[in-house]
Tab-separated table of N, CA and C in Angstrom:
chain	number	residue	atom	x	y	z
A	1	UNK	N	0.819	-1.203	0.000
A	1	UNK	CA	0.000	0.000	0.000
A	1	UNK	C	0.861	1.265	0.000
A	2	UNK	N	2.025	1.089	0.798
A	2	UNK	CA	2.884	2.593	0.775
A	2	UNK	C	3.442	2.597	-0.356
A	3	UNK	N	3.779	1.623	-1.094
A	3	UNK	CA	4.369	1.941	-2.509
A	3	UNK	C	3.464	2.091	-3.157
A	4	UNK	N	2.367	1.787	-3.592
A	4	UNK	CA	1.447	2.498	-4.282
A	4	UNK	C	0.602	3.612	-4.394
A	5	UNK	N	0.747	4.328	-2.928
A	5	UNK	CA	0.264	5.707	-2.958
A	5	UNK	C	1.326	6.007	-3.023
A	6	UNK	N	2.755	5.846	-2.931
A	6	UNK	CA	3.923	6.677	-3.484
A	6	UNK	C	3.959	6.942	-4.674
A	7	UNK	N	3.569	5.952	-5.486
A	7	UNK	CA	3.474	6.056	-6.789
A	7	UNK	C	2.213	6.627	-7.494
A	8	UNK	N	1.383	6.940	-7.074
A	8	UNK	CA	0.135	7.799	-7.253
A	8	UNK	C	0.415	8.923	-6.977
A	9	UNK	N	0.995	9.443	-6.092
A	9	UNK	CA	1.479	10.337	-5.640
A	9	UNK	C	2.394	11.281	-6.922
A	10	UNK	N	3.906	10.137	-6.924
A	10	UNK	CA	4.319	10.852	-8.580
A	10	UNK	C	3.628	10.574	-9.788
A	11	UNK	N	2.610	9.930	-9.730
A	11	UNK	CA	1.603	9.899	-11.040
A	11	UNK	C	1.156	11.173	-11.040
A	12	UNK	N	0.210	11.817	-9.710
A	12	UNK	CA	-0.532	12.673	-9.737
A	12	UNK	C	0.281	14.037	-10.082
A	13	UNK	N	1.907	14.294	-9.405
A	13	UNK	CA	2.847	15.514	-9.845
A	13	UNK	C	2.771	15.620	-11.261
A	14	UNK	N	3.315	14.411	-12.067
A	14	UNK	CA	3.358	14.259	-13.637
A	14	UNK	C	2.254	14.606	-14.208
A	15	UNK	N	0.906	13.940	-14.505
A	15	UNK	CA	0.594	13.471	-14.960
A	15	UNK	C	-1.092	14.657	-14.397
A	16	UNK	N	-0.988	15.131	-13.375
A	16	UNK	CA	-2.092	16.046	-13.399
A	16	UNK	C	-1.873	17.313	-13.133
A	17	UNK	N	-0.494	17.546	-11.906
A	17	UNK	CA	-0.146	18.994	-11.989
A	17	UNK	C	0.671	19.345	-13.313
A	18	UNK	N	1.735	18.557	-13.413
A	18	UNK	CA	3.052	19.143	-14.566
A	18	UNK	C	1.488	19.564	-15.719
A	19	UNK	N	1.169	18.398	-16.211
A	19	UNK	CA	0.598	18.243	-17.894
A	19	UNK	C	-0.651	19.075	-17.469
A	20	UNK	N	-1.353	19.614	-16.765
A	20	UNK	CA	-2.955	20.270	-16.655
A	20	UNK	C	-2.719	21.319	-15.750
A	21	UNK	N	-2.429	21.184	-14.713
A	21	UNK	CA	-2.708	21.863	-13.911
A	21	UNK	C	-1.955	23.030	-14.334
A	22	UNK	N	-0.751	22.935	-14.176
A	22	UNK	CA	0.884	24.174	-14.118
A	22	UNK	C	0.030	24.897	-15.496
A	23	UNK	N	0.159	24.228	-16.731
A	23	UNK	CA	0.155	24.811	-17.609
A	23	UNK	C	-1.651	25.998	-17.534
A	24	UNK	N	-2.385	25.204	-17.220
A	24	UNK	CA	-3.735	25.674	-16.879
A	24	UNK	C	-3.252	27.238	-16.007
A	25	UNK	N	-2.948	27.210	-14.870
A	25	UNK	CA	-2.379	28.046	-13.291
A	25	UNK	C	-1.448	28.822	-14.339
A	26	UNK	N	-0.590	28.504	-14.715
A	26	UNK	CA	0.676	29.482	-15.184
A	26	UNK	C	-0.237	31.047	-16.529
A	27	UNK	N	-0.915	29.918	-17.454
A	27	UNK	CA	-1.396	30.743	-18.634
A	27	UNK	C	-2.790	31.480	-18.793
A	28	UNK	N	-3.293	30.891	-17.649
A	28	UNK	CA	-4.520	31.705	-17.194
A	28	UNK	C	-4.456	32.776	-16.040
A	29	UNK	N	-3.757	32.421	-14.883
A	29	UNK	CA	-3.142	33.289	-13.870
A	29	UNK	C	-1.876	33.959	-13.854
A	30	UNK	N	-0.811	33.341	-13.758
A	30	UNK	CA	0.331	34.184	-13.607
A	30	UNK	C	1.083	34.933	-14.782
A	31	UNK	N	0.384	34.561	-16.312
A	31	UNK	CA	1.043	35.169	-17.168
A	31	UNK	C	0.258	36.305	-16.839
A	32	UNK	N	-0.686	36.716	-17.531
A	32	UNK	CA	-1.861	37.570	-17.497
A	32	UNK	C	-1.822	38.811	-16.086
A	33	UNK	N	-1.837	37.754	-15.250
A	33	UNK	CA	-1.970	38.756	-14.045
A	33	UNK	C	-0.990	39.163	-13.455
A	34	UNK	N	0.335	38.682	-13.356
A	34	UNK	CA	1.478	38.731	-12.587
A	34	UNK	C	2.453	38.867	-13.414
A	35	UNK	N	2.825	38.910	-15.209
A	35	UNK	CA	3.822	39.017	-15.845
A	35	UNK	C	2.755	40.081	-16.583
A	36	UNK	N	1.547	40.197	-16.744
A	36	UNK	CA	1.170	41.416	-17.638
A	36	UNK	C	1.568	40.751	-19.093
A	37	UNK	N	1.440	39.538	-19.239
A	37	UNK	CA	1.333	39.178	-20.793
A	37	UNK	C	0.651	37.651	-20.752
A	38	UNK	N	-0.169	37.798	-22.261
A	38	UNK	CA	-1.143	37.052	-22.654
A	38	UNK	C	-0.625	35.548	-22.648
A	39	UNK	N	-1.729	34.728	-22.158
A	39	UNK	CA	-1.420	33.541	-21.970
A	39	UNK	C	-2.016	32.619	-23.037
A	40	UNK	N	-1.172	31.338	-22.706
A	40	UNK	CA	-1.164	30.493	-24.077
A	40	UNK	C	-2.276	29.789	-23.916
A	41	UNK	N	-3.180	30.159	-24.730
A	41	UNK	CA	-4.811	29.750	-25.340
A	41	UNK	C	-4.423	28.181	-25.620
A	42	UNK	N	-3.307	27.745	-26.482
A	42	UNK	CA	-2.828	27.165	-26.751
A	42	UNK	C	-2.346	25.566	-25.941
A	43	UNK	N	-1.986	26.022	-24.814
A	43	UNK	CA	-1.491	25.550	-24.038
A	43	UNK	C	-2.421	24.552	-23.047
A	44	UNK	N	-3.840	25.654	-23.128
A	44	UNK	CA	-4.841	25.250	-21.942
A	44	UNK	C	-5.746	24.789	-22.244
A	45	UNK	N	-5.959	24.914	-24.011
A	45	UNK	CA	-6.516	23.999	-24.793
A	45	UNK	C	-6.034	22.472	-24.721
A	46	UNK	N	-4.209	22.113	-24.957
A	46	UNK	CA	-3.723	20.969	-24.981
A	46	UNK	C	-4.193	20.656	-23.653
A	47	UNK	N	-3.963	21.049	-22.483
A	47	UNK	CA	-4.606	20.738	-20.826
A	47	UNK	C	-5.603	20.003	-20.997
A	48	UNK	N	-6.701	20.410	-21.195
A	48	UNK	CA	-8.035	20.125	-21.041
A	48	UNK	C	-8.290	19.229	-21.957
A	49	UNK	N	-8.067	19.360	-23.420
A	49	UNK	CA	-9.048	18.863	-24.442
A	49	UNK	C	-7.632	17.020	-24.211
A	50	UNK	N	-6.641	17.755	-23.911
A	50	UNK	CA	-5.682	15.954	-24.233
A	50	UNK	C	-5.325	15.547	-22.864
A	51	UNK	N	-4.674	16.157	-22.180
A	51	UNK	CA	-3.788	15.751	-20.995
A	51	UNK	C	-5.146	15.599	-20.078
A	52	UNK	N	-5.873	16.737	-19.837
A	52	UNK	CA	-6.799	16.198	-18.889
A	52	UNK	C	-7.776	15.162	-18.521
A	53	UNK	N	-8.504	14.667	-19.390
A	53	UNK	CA	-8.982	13.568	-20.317
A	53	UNK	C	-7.870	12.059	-20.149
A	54	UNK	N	-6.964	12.288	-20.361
A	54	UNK	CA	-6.216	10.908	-20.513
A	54	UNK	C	-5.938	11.207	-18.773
A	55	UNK	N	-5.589	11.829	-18.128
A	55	UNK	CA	-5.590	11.730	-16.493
A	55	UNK	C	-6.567	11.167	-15.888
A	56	UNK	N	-7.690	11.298	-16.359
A	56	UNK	CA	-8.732	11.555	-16.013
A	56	UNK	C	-9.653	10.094	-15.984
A	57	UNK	N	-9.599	9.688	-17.177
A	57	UNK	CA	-9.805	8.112	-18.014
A	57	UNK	C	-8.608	7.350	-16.698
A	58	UNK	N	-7.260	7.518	-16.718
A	58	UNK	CA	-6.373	6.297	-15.448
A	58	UNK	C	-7.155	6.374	-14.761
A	59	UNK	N	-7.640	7.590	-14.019
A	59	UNK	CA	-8.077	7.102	-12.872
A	59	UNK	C	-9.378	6.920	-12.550
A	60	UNK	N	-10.275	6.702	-13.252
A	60	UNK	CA	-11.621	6.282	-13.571
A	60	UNK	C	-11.260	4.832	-13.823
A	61	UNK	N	-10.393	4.171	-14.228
A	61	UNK	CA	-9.590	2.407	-14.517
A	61	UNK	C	-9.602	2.313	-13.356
A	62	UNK	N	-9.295	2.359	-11.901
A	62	UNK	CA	-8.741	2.459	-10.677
A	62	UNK	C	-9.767	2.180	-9.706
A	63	UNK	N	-9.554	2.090	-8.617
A	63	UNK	CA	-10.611	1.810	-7.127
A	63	UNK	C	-11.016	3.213	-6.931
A	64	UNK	N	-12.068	3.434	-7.079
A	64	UNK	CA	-12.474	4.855	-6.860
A	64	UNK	C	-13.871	4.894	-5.790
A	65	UNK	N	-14.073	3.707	-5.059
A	65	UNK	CA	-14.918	3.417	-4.064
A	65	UNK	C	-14.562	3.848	-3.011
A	66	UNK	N	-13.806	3.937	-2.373
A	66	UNK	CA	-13.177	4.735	-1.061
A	66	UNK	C	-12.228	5.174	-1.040
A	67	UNK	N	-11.208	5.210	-0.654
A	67	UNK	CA	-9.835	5.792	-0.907
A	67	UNK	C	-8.811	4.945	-2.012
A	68	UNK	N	-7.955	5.579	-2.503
A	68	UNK	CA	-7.233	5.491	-3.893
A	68	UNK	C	-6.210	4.142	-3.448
A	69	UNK	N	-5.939	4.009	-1.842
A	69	UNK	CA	-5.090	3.118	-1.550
A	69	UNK	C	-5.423	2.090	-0.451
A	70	UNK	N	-5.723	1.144	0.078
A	70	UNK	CA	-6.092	0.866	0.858
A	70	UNK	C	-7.437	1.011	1.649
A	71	UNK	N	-7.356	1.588	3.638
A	71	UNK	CA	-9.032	1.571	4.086
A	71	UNK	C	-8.947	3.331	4.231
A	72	UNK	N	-7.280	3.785	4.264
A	72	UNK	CA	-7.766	5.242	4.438
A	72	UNK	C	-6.970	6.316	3.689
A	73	UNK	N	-7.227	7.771	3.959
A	73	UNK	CA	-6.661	8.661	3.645
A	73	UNK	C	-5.221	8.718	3.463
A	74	UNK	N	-4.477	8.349	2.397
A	74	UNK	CA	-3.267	8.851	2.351
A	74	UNK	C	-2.740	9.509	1.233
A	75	UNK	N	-1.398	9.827	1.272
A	75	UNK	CA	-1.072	10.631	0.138
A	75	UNK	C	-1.407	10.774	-1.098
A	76	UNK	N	-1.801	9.510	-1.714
A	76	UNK	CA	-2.385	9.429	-3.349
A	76	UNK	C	-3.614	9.832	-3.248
A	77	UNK	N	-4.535	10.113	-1.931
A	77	UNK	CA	-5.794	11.075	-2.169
A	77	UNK	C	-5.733	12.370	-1.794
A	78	UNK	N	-4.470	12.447	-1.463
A	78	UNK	CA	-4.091	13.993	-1.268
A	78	UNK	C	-3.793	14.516	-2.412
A	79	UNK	N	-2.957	13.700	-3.174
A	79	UNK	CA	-1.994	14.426	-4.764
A	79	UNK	C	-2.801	14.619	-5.663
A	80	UNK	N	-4.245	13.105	-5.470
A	80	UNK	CA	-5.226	13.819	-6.588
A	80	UNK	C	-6.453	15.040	-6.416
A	81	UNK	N	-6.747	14.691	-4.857
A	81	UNK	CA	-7.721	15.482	-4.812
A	81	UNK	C	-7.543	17.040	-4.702
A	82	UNK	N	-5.939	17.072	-3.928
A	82	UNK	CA	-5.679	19.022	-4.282
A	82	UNK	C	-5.521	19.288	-5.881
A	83	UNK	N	-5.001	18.358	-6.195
A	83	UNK	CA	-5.063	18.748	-7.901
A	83	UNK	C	-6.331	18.793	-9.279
A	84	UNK	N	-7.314	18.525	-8.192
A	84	UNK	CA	-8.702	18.300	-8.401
A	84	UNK	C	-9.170	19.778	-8.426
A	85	UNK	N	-9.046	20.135	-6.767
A	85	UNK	CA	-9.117	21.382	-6.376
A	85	UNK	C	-8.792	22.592	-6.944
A	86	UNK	N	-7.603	22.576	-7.744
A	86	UNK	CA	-7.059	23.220	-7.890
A	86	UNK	C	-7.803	23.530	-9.545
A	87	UNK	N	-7.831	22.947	-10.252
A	87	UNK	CA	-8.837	22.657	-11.524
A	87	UNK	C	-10.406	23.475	-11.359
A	88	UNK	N	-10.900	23.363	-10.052
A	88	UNK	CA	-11.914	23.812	-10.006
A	88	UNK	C	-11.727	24.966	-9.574
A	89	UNK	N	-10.926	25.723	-8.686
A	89	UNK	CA	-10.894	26.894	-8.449
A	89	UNK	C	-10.645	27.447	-9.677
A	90	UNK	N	-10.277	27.053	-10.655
A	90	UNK	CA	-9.319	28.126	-11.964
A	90	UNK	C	-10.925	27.970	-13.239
A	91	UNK	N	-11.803	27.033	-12.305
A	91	UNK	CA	-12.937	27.583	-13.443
A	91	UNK	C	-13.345	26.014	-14.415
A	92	UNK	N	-12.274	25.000	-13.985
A	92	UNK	CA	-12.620	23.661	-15.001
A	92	UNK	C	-12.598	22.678	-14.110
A	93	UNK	N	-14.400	22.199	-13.883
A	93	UNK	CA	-14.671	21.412	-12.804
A	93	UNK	C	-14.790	19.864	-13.929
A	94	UNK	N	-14.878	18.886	-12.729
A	94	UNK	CA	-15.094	17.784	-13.506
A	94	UNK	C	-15.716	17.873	-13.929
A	95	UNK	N	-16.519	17.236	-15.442
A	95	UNK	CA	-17.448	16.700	-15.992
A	95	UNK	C	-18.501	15.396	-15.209
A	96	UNK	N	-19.346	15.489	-14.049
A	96	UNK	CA	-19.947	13.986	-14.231
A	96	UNK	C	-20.362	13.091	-15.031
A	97	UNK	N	-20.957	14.008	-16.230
A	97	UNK	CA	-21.138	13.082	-16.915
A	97	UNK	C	-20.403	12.011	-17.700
A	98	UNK	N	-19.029	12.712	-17.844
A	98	UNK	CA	-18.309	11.963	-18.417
A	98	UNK	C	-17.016	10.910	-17.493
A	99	UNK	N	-17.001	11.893	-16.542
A	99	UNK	CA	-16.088	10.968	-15.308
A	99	UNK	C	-17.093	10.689	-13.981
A	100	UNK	N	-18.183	9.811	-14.137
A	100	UNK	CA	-19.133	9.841	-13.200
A	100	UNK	C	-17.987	9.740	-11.606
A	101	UNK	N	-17.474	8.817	-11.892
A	101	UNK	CA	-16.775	7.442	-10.784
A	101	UNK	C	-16.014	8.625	-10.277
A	102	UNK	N	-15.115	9.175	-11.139
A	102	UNK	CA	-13.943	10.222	-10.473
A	102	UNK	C	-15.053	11.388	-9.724
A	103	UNK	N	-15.864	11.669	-10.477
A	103	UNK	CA	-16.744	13.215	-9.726
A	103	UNK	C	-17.095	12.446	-8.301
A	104	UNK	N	-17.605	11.523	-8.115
A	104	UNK	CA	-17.847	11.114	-7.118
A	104	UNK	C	-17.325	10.711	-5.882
A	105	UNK	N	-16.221	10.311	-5.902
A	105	UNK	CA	-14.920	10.170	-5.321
A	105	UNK	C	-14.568	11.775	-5.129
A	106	UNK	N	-14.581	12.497	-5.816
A	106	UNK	CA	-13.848	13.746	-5.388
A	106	UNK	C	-15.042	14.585	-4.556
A	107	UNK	N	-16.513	14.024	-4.757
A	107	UNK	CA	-17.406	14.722	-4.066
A	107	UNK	C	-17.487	14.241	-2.328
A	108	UNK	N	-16.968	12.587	-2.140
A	108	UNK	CA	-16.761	12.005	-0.964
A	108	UNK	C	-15.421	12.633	-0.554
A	109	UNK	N	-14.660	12.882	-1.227
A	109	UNK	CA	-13.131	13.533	-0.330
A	109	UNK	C	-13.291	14.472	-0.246
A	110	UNK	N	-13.880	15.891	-0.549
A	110	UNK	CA	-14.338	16.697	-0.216
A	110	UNK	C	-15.249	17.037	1.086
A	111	UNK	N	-16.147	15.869	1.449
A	111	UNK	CA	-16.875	15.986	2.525
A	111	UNK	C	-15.782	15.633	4.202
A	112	UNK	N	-14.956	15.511	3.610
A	112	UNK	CA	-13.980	14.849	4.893
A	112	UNK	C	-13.214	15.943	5.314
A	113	UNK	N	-13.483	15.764	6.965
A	113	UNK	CA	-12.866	16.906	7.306
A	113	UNK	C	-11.759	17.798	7.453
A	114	UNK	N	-10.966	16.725	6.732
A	114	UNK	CA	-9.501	17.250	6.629
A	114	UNK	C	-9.479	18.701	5.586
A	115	UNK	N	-10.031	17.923	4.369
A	115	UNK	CA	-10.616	18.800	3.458
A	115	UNK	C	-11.010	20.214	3.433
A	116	UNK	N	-12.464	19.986	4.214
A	116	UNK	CA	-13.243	20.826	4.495
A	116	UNK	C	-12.301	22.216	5.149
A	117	UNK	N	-11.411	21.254	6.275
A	117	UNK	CA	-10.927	22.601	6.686
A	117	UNK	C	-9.783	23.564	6.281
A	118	UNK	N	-9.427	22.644	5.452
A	118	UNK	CA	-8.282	23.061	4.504
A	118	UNK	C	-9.105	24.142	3.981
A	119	UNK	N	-9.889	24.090	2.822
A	119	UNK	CA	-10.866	24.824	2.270
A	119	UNK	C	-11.397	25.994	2.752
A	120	UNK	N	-12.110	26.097	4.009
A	120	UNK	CA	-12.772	26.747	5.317
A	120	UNK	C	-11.336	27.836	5.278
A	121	UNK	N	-10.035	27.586	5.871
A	121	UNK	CA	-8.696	28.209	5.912
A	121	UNK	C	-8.546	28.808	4.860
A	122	UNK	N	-8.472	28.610	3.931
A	122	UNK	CA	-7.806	29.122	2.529
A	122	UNK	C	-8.534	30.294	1.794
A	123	UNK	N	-10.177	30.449	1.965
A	123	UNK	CA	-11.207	30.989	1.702
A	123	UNK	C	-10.839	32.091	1.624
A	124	UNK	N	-10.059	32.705	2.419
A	124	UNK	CA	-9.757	34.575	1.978
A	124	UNK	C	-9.394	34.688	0.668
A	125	UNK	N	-7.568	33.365	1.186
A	125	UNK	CA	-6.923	33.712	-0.507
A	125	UNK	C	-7.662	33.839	-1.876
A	126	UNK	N	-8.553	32.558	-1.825
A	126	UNK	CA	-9.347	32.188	-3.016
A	126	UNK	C	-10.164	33.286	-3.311
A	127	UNK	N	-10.913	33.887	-2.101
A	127	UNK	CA	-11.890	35.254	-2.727
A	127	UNK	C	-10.886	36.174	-3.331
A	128	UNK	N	-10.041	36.529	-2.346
A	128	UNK	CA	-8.631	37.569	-2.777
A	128	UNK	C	-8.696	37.448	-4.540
A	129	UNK	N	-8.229	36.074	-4.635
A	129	UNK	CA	-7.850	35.744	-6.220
A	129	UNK	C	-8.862	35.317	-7.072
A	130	UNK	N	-10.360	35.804	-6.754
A	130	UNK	CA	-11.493	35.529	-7.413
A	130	UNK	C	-11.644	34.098	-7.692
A	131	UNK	N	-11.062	32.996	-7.307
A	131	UNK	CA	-11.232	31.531	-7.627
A	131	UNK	C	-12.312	30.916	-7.338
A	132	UNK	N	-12.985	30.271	-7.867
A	132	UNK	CA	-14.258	29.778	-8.386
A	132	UNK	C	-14.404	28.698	-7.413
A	133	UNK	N	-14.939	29.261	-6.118
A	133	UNK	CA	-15.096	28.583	-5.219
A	133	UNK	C	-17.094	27.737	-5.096
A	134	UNK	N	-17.377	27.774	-6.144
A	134	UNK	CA	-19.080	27.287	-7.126
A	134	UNK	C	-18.863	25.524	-5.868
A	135	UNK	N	-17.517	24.991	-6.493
A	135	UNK	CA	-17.869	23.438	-6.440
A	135	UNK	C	-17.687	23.155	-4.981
A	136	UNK	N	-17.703	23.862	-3.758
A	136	UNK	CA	-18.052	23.963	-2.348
A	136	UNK	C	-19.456	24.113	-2.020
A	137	UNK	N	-20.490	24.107	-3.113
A	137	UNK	CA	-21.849	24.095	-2.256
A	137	UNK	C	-22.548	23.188	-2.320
């Protein structure tokens, strides 16, 4: 079990922050707002329409009934579900219809209180930075 949420873990760095997320965060937020130049349309198109989708499909293949590893919370539902989070604050929530299994799973890790209070904490920044705090109600 610890080697396999280790390895979910660098699945989730690769494979949802590097390829979706960064590029999503970098060309929608920090070019635009923090370098004062236009971000790659380009870029966040490849995110979404390829990389996100094929992330998205692994882990819909996977145990998505309770936690990602074993009976509880550990790191491989941490790596996916902040990177979940992080998708939805910037405005691109899951699809249920198309990732029923994953929306659902991310709607049960969400209700847990670790979560919650993470969330609850962070709430200034996110208003601060207008982030699309919709998929909290």
């Amino acid at each position: 079990d610890y080697a396999r949420a280790l390895s979910l873990d660098a699945w989730a760095a690769a494979a949802l922050f590097r390829a979706v997320v960064h590029p999503i965060f970098h060309n929608q937020i920090i070019a635009p707002k923090s370098k004062n130049q236009p971000g790659d349309a380009a870029a966040i198109r490849t995110a979404l329409e390829d990389r996100a989708p094929e992330a998205f499909a692994h882990l819909e293949s996977g145990k998505l009934d309770g936690f990602l590893v074993g009976e509880r919370l550990s790191i491989a539902d941490l790596a996916v579900v902040s990177n979940l989070i992080q998708l939805h604050y910037l405005g691109h929530p899951l699809d249920p219809a198309r990732h029923p299994e994953l929306a659902a799973y991310f709607r049960r890790q969400l209700a847990l209180p670790v979560f919650r209070s993470a969330l609850d904490a962070e709430r200034p920044f996110a208003e601060r930075m207008a982030l699309d705090r919709s998929f909290m109600d």
